[in-house]
């Protein structure tokens, strides 16, 4: 692979970068159609804005509703982009994702089920049927580094989409952010008009809330962890921490409510200080804040009788639980 020239955020001429990338996209696609998937993360948000600057409505942007996103996420993302003049189509694929995860308890198999359903089944089908010859992807330099180092699975997107590049001759992937790291992408996203809530958003994993349920990710368990996540983000949103999350454990524990024994759920709260997610330390959250979290969890999340705070560092812990 030819070396990619890094553009550091500190020296980045953002306006020029946006102009150059928009011109390149426009020249590559010509008068054809391109397609991209928007997840609501900063990379795909920035690519969507760049692509629409270049192509207008000849870029078809899809939000795949996999059923494992945070509360109201598909609607929030669509509304955000509508306000910026960009149409995003939601594809309801919830059943497909839950069917694919049915009965799976192994963490890696669960991640694989989410990935395969996205690439091979849902988005792959959209790409194949769209007639688009170009695919816009939010790959950043860190993704490339991790691929080369063997940390992440090979980013062979065609293969992941179930497309044989030989047969589908003419398909091209455009990766306008490939020279940037996250801090550079945040600058581009800001300059493209995205609000701070979008360009400074905390990271969220590809397997979404399924990475925060120990054991099988059923609709019921996802609903519980989704509520817990909303509370964690509400209360820890002003800590300045790198990332914070709620986790649903598989084990039940004995509690009591209204004078009766309740064999209920336990939620673990994690809040991390980190620079690049490679190592991380639990945030020193004030005890009063932790107590507030616990009170809201047991009152607002059905069946929760136990709330714990995670205090081990990464490594050997990881940030997500799955
Ligand atoms: P871990 O759990 O590996 O997470 O310590 C490190 C950081 O990466 C995020 N993460 C993911 N991001 N796809 C992603 O795009 C994934 O499969 C994935 N798994 C973990 C995690 O949220 C944390 O910021």
CSV table of C-alpha atoms and ligand atoms in Angstrom, one decimal:
chain,number,residue,atom,x,y,z
A,1,UNK,CA,0.0,0.0,0.0
A,2,UNK,CA,1.4,3.4,-1.0
A,3,UNK,CA,2.1,5.6,2.1
A,4,UNK,CA,-0.6,8.0,2.8
A,5,UNK,CA,0.5,11.6,3.6
A,6,UNK,CA,-0.8,12.6,7.0
A,7,UNK,CA,-2.5,16.0,7.3
A,8,UNK,CA,-2.1,17.1,11.0
A,9,UNK,CA,-5.0,18.9,12.5
A,10,UNK,CA,-2.7,21.7,13.8
A,11,UNK,CA,-1.6,22.8,10.3
A,12,UNK,CA,-4.8,22.0,8.5
A,13,UNK,CA,-6.3,24.7,6.2
A,14,UNK,CA,-9.8,23.4,6.7
A,15,UNK,CA,-11.5,25.5,4.1
A,16,UNK,CA,-9.0,24.5,1.4
A,17,UNK,CA,-9.3,20.9,2.5
A,18,UNK,CA,-13.1,21.0,2.0
A,19,UNK,CA,-12.8,22.7,-1.4
A,20,UNK,CA,-10.2,20.2,-2.6
A,21,UNK,CA,-12.0,17.1,-1.4
A,22,UNK,CA,-15.4,18.3,-2.8
A,23,UNK,CA,-13.7,19.0,-6.2
A,24,UNK,CA,-12.1,15.5,-6.2
A,25,UNK,CA,-15.5,13.8,-5.4
A,26,UNK,CA,-17.2,15.8,-8.0
A,27,UNK,CA,-14.6,15.0,-10.7
A,28,UNK,CA,-14.6,11.3,-9.7
A,29,UNK,CA,-18.3,10.8,-9.8
A,30,UNK,CA,-19.0,13.0,-12.8
A,31,UNK,CA,-22.7,13.0,-13.5
A,32,UNK,CA,-23.2,9.6,-11.9
A,33,UNK,CA,-24.7,8.7,-8.5
A,34,UNK,CA,-22.8,7.9,-5.3
A,35,UNK,CA,-24.0,6.2,-2.0
A,36,UNK,CA,-23.0,6.3,1.6
A,37,UNK,CA,-24.1,5.0,5.0
A,38,UNK,CA,-24.4,7.5,7.8
A,39,UNK,CA,-24.1,6.3,11.4
A,40,UNK,CA,-24.2,9.6,13.3
A,41,UNK,CA,-20.5,9.3,14.3
A,42,UNK,CA,-18.3,12.2,13.4
A,43,UNK,CA,-16.5,10.5,10.5
A,44,UNK,CA,-19.6,9.5,8.6
A,45,UNK,CA,-21.2,12.9,9.4
A,46,UNK,CA,-18.2,14.7,7.9
A,47,UNK,CA,-18.2,12.5,4.8
A,48,UNK,CA,-21.9,13.1,4.3
A,49,UNK,CA,-21.5,16.8,4.3
A,50,UNK,CA,-18.5,16.8,2.0
A,51,UNK,CA,-20.3,14.4,-0.4
A,52,UNK,CA,-23.4,16.6,-0.5
A,53,UNK,CA,-21.3,19.7,-1.0
A,54,UNK,CA,-19.9,18.0,-4.1
A,55,UNK,CA,-22.9,16.1,-5.5
A,56,UNK,CA,-26.1,17.5,-4.0
A,57,UNK,CA,-28.8,14.9,-4.1
A,58,UNK,CA,-26.8,12.6,-6.4
A,59,UNK,CA,-25.3,11.3,-3.2
A,60,UNK,CA,-27.8,8.9,-1.6
A,61,UNK,CA,-27.3,8.8,2.1
A,62,UNK,CA,-28.8,6.0,4.2
A,63,UNK,CA,-29.1,5.5,7.9
A,64,UNK,CA,-29.4,1.8,8.7
A,65,UNK,CA,-31.7,1.4,11.7
A,66,UNK,CA,-30.2,-1.7,13.2
A,67,UNK,CA,-32.4,-1.5,16.4
A,68,UNK,CA,-29.3,-1.3,18.6
A,69,UNK,CA,-28.7,2.4,18.5
A,70,UNK,CA,-29.2,4.9,21.3
A,71,UNK,CA,-32.6,6.4,22.2
A,72,UNK,CA,-34.1,8.3,19.2
A,73,UNK,CA,-30.9,8.1,17.3
A,74,UNK,CA,-32.2,7.5,13.7
A,75,UNK,CA,-34.7,10.4,14.1
A,76,UNK,CA,-32.2,12.7,15.7
A,77,UNK,CA,-29.6,12.1,12.9
A,78,UNK,CA,-32.2,12.6,10.1
A,79,UNK,CA,-33.5,15.8,11.7
A,80,UNK,CA,-30.0,17.1,12.2
A,81,UNK,CA,-29.2,16.7,8.5
A,82,UNK,CA,-32.6,17.9,7.4
A,83,UNK,CA,-31.7,21.2,9.1
A,84,UNK,CA,-28.5,21.3,7.0
A,85,UNK,CA,-30.5,20.7,3.8
A,86,UNK,CA,-29.4,17.0,3.4
A,87,UNK,CA,-31.9,14.2,2.9
A,88,UNK,CA,-31.2,11.0,4.7
A,89,UNK,CA,-33.2,7.9,4.2
A,90,UNK,CA,-33.8,5.5,7.2
A,91,UNK,CA,-33.7,1.8,6.4
A,92,UNK,CA,-35.6,-0.2,9.0
A,93,UNK,CA,-33.5,-3.3,9.4
A,94,UNK,CA,-34.2,-4.0,13.0
A,95,UNK,CA,-35.6,-7.5,12.5
A,96,UNK,CA,-32.6,-8.6,10.4
A,97,UNK,CA,-30.1,-7.6,13.0
A,98,UNK,CA,-32.1,-9.2,15.9
A,99,UNK,CA,-32.6,-12.4,13.9
A,100,UNK,CA,-28.8,-12.5,13.1
A,101,UNK,CA,-28.0,-12.1,16.8
A,102,UNK,CA,-30.5,-14.6,18.0
A,103,UNK,CA,-29.0,-17.2,20.4
A,104,UNK,CA,-25.5,-15.8,20.1
A,105,UNK,CA,-23.7,-15.3,23.4
A,106,UNK,CA,-20.1,-15.3,22.3
A,107,UNK,CA,-18.8,-11.7,22.1
A,108,UNK,CA,-16.9,-12.1,18.9
A,109,UNK,CA,-19.7,-14.0,17.2
A,110,UNK,CA,-22.1,-11.3,18.2
A,111,UNK,CA,-19.9,-8.6,16.7
A,112,UNK,CA,-19.5,-10.6,13.6
A,113,UNK,CA,-23.2,-11.1,13.2
A,114,UNK,CA,-23.7,-7.3,13.4
A,115,UNK,CA,-20.9,-6.6,10.8
A,116,UNK,CA,-22.1,-9.3,8.4
A,117,UNK,CA,-25.7,-8.2,8.6
A,118,UNK,CA,-24.7,-4.6,7.8
A,119,UNK,CA,-22.3,-5.3,5.0
A,120,UNK,CA,-23.5,-8.5,3.3
A,121,UNK,CA,-27.2,-8.1,3.8
A,122,UNK,CA,-28.5,-4.6,4.4
A,123,UNK,CA,-26.1,-2.0,3.1
A,124,UNK,CA,-24.6,-4.5,0.5
A,125,UNK,CA,-28.0,-4.9,-1.0
A,126,UNK,CA,-28.6,-1.1,-1.2
A,127,UNK,CA,-25.3,-0.6,-2.9
A,128,UNK,CA,-25.9,-3.4,-5.4
A,129,UNK,CA,-29.4,-2.2,-6.2
A,130,UNK,CA,-28.6,1.6,-6.3
A,131,UNK,CA,-26.7,1.7,-9.6
A,132,UNK,CA,-24.1,3.8,-7.8
A,133,UNK,CA,-20.6,3.4,-9.1
A,134,UNK,CA,-19.1,5.2,-6.2
A,135,UNK,CA,-19.2,4.6,-2.5
A,136,UNK,CA,-18.1,7.3,0.0
A,137,UNK,CA,-16.5,6.0,3.1
A,138,UNK,CA,-15.3,7.7,6.3
A,139,UNK,CA,-12.1,5.8,6.7
A,140,UNK,CA,-9.4,7.8,8.6
A,141,UNK,CA,-5.7,7.3,8.9
A,142,UNK,CA,-6.0,5.6,12.3
A,143,UNK,CA,-8.2,2.9,10.6
A,144,UNK,CA,-5.5,2.3,8.0
A,145,UNK,CA,-2.8,2.1,10.7
A,146,UNK,CA,-4.8,-0.4,12.6
A,147,UNK,CA,-5.5,-2.5,9.5
A,148,UNK,CA,-1.8,-2.6,8.6
A,149,UNK,CA,-0.9,-3.5,12.2
A,150,UNK,CA,-3.5,-6.3,12.1
A,151,UNK,CA,-5.5,-4.8,15.0
A,152,UNK,CA,-8.7,-4.4,12.9
A,153,UNK,CA,-10.0,-6.8,10.3
A,154,UNK,CA,-8.9,-5.9,6.8
A,155,UNK,CA,-10.8,-3.0,5.4
A,156,UNK,CA,-11.7,-4.8,2.2
A,157,UNK,CA,-15.0,-3.1,1.8
A,158,UNK,CA,-15.9,-4.7,-1.6
A,159,UNK,CA,-15.5,-8.2,-0.1
A,160,UNK,CA,-17.4,-7.1,3.0
A,161,UNK,CA,-20.3,-5.9,0.8
A,162,UNK,CA,-20.4,-9.2,-1.0
A,163,UNK,CA,-19.3,-7.6,-4.3
A,164,UNK,CA,-16.8,-9.2,-6.6
A,165,UNK,CA,-14.8,-6.2,-7.9
A,166,UNK,CA,-14.1,-8.2,-11.1
A,167,UNK,CA,-17.8,-8.6,-11.8
A,168,UNK,CA,-18.8,-5.3,-10.5
A,169,UNK,CA,-16.2,-3.6,-12.6
A,170,UNK,CA,-16.3,0.2,-12.2
A,171,UNK,CA,-17.1,0.4,-8.5
A,172,UNK,CA,-14.9,2.8,-6.7
A,173,UNK,CA,-14.5,3.8,-3.1
A,174,UNK,CA,-13.8,7.4,-2.3
A,175,UNK,CA,-12.3,8.0,1.1
A,176,UNK,CA,-12.0,11.8,1.5
A,177,UNK,CA,-10.8,11.7,5.2
A,178,UNK,CA,-8.1,9.2,4.7
A,179,UNK,CA,-5.2,11.7,5.5
A,180,UNK,CA,-6.8,12.8,8.7
A,181,UNK,CA,-7.0,11.7,12.3
A,182,UNK,CA,-10.0,12.2,14.6
A,183,UNK,CA,-9.0,15.8,15.6
A,184,UNK,CA,-8.7,16.8,12.0
A,185,UNK,CA,-12.0,15.2,11.2
A,186,UNK,CA,-13.7,17.2,14.0
A,187,UNK,CA,-12.3,20.4,12.5
A,188,UNK,CA,-13.7,19.5,9.1
A,189,UNK,CA,-17.0,18.5,10.5
A,190,UNK,CA,-17.3,21.9,12.4
A,191,UNK,CA,-16.4,23.8,9.2
A,192,UNK,CA,-19.0,21.9,7.3
A,193,UNK,CA,-21.6,23.4,9.6
A,194,UNK,CA,-22.3,20.5,11.9
A,195,UNK,CA,-23.2,21.5,15.5
A,196,UNK,CA,-20.8,20.8,18.4
A,197,UNK,CA,-23.0,18.0,19.6
A,198,UNK,CA,-22.1,16.2,16.4
A,199,UNK,CA,-18.4,17.1,15.8
A,200,UNK,CA,-17.4,16.7,19.5
A,201,UNK,CA,-19.5,13.5,20.1
A,202,UNK,CA,-18.0,10.8,22.3
A,203,UNK,CA,-17.1,7.6,20.5
A,204,UNK,CA,-19.7,4.9,20.0
A,205,UNK,CA,-18.8,1.4,18.9
A,206,UNK,CA,-19.9,-0.2,15.5
A,207,UNK,CA,-21.7,-3.1,17.2
A,208,UNK,CA,-23.6,-0.3,19.1
A,209,UNK,CA,-25.5,-1.3,22.3
A,210,UNK,CA,-24.9,-5.0,21.5
A,211,UNK,CA,-21.3,-4.3,22.8
A,212,UNK,CA,-22.9,-3.4,26.1
A,213,UNK,CA,-25.0,-6.4,26.8
A,214,UNK,CA,-23.3,-9.5,28.2
A,215,UNK,CA,-24.8,-12.6,26.6
A,216,UNK,CA,-27.5,-12.6,24.0
A,217,UNK,CA,-28.6,-9.2,22.8
A,218,UNK,CA,-32.4,-9.5,22.8
A,219,UNK,CA,-34.8,-6.6,22.1
A,220,UNK,CA,-35.7,-6.6,25.8
A,221,UNK,CA,-32.0,-6.4,27.0
A,222,UNK,CA,-31.2,-3.7,24.4
A,223,UNK,CA,-34.2,-1.7,25.6
A,224,UNK,CA,-32.8,-1.9,29.2
A,225,UNK,CA,-29.3,-0.9,28.3
A,226,UNK,CA,-30.6,1.9,26.0
A,227,UNK,CA,-32.4,3.5,29.0
A,228,UNK,CA,-29.3,3.1,31.2
A,229,UNK,CA,-27.2,4.7,28.4
A,230,UNK,CA,-29.5,7.7,28.3
A,231,UNK,CA,-29.2,8.2,32.0
A,232,UNK,CA,-25.4,7.8,32.0
A,233,UNK,CA,-25.1,10.3,29.1
A,234,UNK,CA,-27.4,12.8,30.9
A,235,UNK,CA,-25.5,12.7,34.1
A,236,UNK,CA,-21.9,12.2,33.0
A,237,UNK,CA,-22.1,14.4,29.9
A,238,UNK,CA,-20.4,17.4,31.6
A,239,UNK,CA,-17.5,15.4,33.1
A,240,UNK,CA,-15.3,16.0,30.1
A,241,UNK,CA,-14.5,12.3,30.2
A,242,UNK,CA,-13.5,10.5,27.0
A,243,UNK,CA,-16.4,8.0,27.0
A,244,UNK,CA,-19.1,6.8,29.4
A,245,UNK,CA,-21.6,3.9,29.1
A,246,UNK,CA,-24.0,1.6,30.9
A,247,UNK,CA,-23.7,-2.1,30.7
A,248,UNK,CA,-26.2,-4.8,31.3
A,249,UNK,CA,-24.9,-8.0,33.0
A,250,UNK,CA,-26.3,-11.4,32.4
A,251,UNK,CA,-26.4,-12.5,36.1
A,252,UNK,CA,-29.4,-11.6,38.1
A,253,UNK,CA,-29.1,-10.5,41.7
A,254,UNK,CA,-31.4,-10.4,44.7
A,255,UNK,CA,-32.9,-7.1,45.6
A,256,UNK,CA,-36.0,-5.8,47.3
A,257,UNK,CA,-38.7,-3.4,46.3
A,258,UNK,CA,-41.9,-2.4,48.0
A,259,UNK,CA,-41.2,-4.9,50.8
A,260,UNK,CA,-40.9,-7.8,48.3
A,261,UNK,CA,-37.9,-9.8,47.1
A,262,UNK,CA,-37.0,-8.9,43.5
A,263,UNK,CA,-34.5,-11.0,41.6
A,264,UNK,CA,-33.4,-8.2,39.3
A,265,UNK,CA,-30.9,-6.8,36.9
A,266,UNK,CA,-27.5,-5.2,37.5
A,267,UNK,CA,-26.2,-2.3,35.6
A,268,UNK,CA,-22.5,-1.5,35.5
A,269,UNK,CA,-21.5,2.1,34.8
A,270,UNK,CA,-18.1,2.8,33.1
A,271,UNK,CA,-16.6,6.2,32.6
A,272,UNK,CA,-13.1,6.6,31.0
A,273,UNK,CA,-10.3,9.1,30.8
A,274,UNK,CA,-8.3,8.4,27.7
A,275,UNK,CA,-6.4,10.2,24.9
A,276,UNK,CA,-6.7,7.7,22.1
A,277,UNK,CA,-8.7,4.7,23.6
A,278,UNK,CA,-5.6,2.5,23.5
A,279,UNK,CA,-5.2,2.8,27.2
A,280,UNK,CA,-7.7,4.2,29.7
A,281,UNK,CA,-8.3,5.0,33.3
A,282,UNK,CA,-11.6,5.1,35.1
A,283,UNK,CA,-12.7,8.7,35.7
A,284,UNK,CA,-12.6,9.9,39.3
A,285,UNK,CA,-16.4,10.6,39.4
A,286,UNK,CA,-17.6,12.4,42.6
A,287,UNK,CA,-19.5,10.0,44.9
A,288,UNK,CA,-22.6,12.3,44.9
A,289,UNK,CA,-22.7,11.9,41.1
A,290,UNK,CA,-22.5,8.2,41.3
A,291,UNK,CA,-25.3,8.2,43.9
A,292,UNK,CA,-27.4,10.2,41.5
A,293,UNK,CA,-26.7,7.7,38.7
A,294,UNK,CA,-27.7,4.8,41.0
A,295,UNK,CA,-31.0,6.5,42.1
A,296,UNK,CA,-32.1,7.2,38.5
A,297,UNK,CA,-31.1,3.7,37.3
A,298,UNK,CA,-33.1,1.9,40.0
A,299,UNK,CA,-36.1,4.2,39.6
A,300,UNK,CA,-36.2,4.6,35.8
A,301,UNK,CA,-34.8,1.3,34.3
A,302,UNK,CA,-37.3,-1.5,34.8
A,303,UNK,CA,-36.0,-4.4,37.0
A,304,UNK,CA,-32.7,-2.8,38.0
A,305,UNK,CA,-31.8,-3.5,41.6
A,306,UNK,CA,-28.0,-3.1,41.5
A,307,UNK,CA,-25.7,-0.5,40.1
A,308,UNK,CA,-21.9,-0.8,40.1
A,309,UNK,CA,-19.0,1.5,39.0
A,310,UNK,CA,-16.1,-0.1,37.0
A,311,UNK,CA,-12.7,0.7,38.5
A,312,UNK,CA,-10.2,-1.4,36.6
A,313,UNK,CA,-7.9,0.3,34.0
A,314,UNK,CA,-7.5,-0.6,30.3
A,315,UNK,CA,-5.5,-2.9,30.0
A,316,UNK,CA,-6.3,-5.5,31.0
A,317,UNK,CA,-9.9,-4.3,30.9
A,318,UNK,CA,-11.3,-3.0,27.5
A,319,UNK,CA,-13.6,0.0,27.4
A,320,UNK,CA,-16.7,-1.8,26.1
A,321,UNK,CA,-17.7,-5.0,27.8
A,322,UNK,CA,-18.1,-7.2,24.7
B,1,LIG,P1,-12.3,-1.3,23.5
B,1,LIG,O1,-13.6,-1.9,24.1
B,1,LIG,O2,-11.7,-2.1,22.5
B,1,LIG,O3,-12.8,0.1,22.8
B,1,LIG,O4,-11.4,-0.9,24.6
B,1,LIG,C1,-11.9,1.1,22.4
B,1,LIG,C2,-12.6,2.2,21.7
B,1,LIG,O5,-13.1,1.7,20.5
B,1,LIG,C3,-14.6,1.7,20.5
B,1,LIG,N1,-15.0,0.4,19.9
B,1,LIG,C4,-15.4,0.3,18.6
B,1,LIG,N2,-15.5,1.2,17.6
B,1,LIG,N3,-16.2,-0.5,16.1
B,1,LIG,C5,-15.9,0.8,16.4
B,1,LIG,O6,-16.1,1.6,15.5
B,1,LIG,C6,-16.1,-1.5,17.1
B,1,LIG,O7,-16.3,-2.6,16.8
B,1,LIG,C7,-15.6,-1.0,18.4
B,1,LIG,N4,-15.4,-1.7,19.5
B,1,LIG,C8,-15.0,-0.8,20.4
B,1,LIG,C9,-15.0,1.8,21.9
B,1,LIG,O8,-16.2,2.4,22.1
B,1,LIG,C10,-13.8,2.7,22.5
B,1,LIG,O9,-14.0,4.0,22.2
